Structure formats: structure tokens, C-alpha cells
Steps between C-alpha positions, in 0.01 A plus 500: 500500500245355766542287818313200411407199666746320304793722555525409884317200575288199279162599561219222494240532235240361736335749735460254766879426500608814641718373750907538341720251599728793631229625732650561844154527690438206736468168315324339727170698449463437148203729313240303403224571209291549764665752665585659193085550475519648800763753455334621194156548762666692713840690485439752779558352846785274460541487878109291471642265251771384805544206646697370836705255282567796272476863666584713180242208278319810365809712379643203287171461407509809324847514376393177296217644352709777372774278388248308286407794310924549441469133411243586207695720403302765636739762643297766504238330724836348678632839599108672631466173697860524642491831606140468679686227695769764558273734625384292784630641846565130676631344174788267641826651376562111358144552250632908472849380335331261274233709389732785439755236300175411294431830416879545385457198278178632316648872468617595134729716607866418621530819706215479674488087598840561606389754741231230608749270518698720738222530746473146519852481568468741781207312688713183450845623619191600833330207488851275535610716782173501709477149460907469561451676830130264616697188456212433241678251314168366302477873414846461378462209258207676331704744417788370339218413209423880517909568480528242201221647302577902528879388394340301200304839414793721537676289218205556303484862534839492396454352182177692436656819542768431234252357274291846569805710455590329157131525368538874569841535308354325233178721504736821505708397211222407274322843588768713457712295239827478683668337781506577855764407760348294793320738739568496822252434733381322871693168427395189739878416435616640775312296751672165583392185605683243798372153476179467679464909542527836350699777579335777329648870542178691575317432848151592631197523301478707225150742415301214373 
């Protein structure tokens, strides 16, 4: 089983729709076409693609350009452009929790996009108590998107890993011509979630 576009979110089939309706980044500063051109000139100074309206311009800039390619259904592409984001030393922690939720979405394995998705987690739970502590209440309303959508991926992990787990079984059976009880294995059931926020068990982030 694969995390597709489709599993999490409903893609657009145009490239120059890449904007989701679920996208938490500022609204106000939509991406244009042209802008899009631009990004796809020049990825490596995101600080030079800033403006004084929008200080971190260049970093959304370049989270949109690799959520078209998730879009497309791309996820490959999705995941290299992610992680060069990622890489980036002054990537805002608000870009560093969506590109790291993006990569989660485009990984086709359960384990490992939950692990993603626990980083995220991690910078959030940060993010919320930074901002929590500067009064930054703008801050603050941005992220409740960010809380929203990693809850809305945890559900989906959770139903991907059972699908996995069952695909396995079945695999096992057929191979081996008998039945097998229900492995046990790293279940997401054991995380729960309070309206409007998670309480998972395991804090910090992991080796990812």
C-alpha cells in the first residue's frame, strides 16, 4: 500500500493550482503563476525571494513548488524537494513542520511517515510554546491550521497501518498456505486524540 495524493488530501490536476484549500501558509500572499516561474529559476536563496510584506516569501515559495510535484502525483520528486527545504539552516520551524508533514504524506511506508510525523509533532508542541510564551498571538492562529492538519494525518496513519498490516497477513497466508494470528506490532492505537490536540505517548524527536 502507498500514501497517495488521494489518500490524505484531493489533489488538483492542474499544476498551476497547487495551492490546497487546507493550506495553513499565509493567505494573504497568494502564489501567483508568476512566482511559480520564478521559484522554478531559482530555489537556492529563499531569503532573496523575501519581501517586507512577507519575510519568510521565499520559504513558502519553495514549499509550494514541492507540494506541486505531491500534487502530480509526483512523490518521489515531492519528498527530494521537501527534504532540500529541510536541509536549510534558517528554514522557519512553521515551513520545517510542513515540509516534514509533506514528506510523511508522500512516504510509502507507515513506519517511517509516522516517525516524520512525530518530528513534526515535536517542532509543533515547540513552536506553540515559544509562541505561547512571545504573546505572538498571529503566530498562534497559524498554528492551529498546523495542529488541525498533523491530527488529520495521524488518523490517516492509523488507517494505513491497519490496511498495511492486513495486506501482510494476507501475503503470509497465501505464501505459506495457512493462517496467521494478527502480529503484533508498533500500533498508532495507542496514541489518543483531545478535540483540537493530540496527546501522543512518545515526546522529543525521534532519529529522522
Amino acid at each position: 500500500m502507498r500514501f497517495d495524493a488521494q489518500t490524505f488530501l484531493t489533489p488538483s490536476k492542474s499544476r498551476k493550482a497547487h495551492i490546497m484549500s487546507n493550506d495553513t501558509s499565509d493567505s494573504s500572499h497568494p502564489t501567483s503563476e508568476k512566482e511559480v516561474l520564478v521559484v522554478r529559476l531559482n530555489l537556492d536563496d529563499p531569503d532573496a525571494l523575501s519581501v517586507k510584506e512577507e519575510p519568510t516569501r521565499g520559504y513558502r515559495l519553495r514549499y509550494d513548488y514541492a507540494r506541486q510535484f505531491y500534487d502530480d502525483g509526483d512523490l518521489e520528486r515531492a519528498i527530494q524537494e521537501a527534504e532540500a527545504s529541510l536541509e536549510l539552516l534558517r528554514l522557519p520551524d512553521f515551513y520545517r513542520i510542513k515540509n516534514t508533514l509533506l514528506v510523511a504524506r508522500a512516504l510509502d511506508n507507515y513506519e517511517d511517515a509516522y516517525e516524520a510525523w512525530s518530528y513534526a509533532d515535536y517542532l509543533y508542541d515547540e513552536s506553540v510554546r515559544k509562541a505561547t510564551e512571545a504573546k505572538n498571538t498571529a503566530y498562534l492562529g497559524l498554528l492551529t491550521g498546523l495542529g488541525s492538519e498533523l491530527e488529520e494525518l495521524l488518523l490517516d496513519l492509523r488507517k494505513f497501518q491497519k490496511q498495511d498490516s492486513e495486506d501482510e497477513l494476507e501475503e503470509s497466508e497465501s505464501d505459506y498456505g495457512m493462517e496467521w494470528t494478527k502480529r503484533d506490532g508498533r500500533s498508532l492505537e495507542n496514541i489518543s486524540l483531545s478535540p483540537g490536540r493530540r496527546v501522543p505517548n512518545e515526546r522529543g524527536p525521534p532519529g529522522w
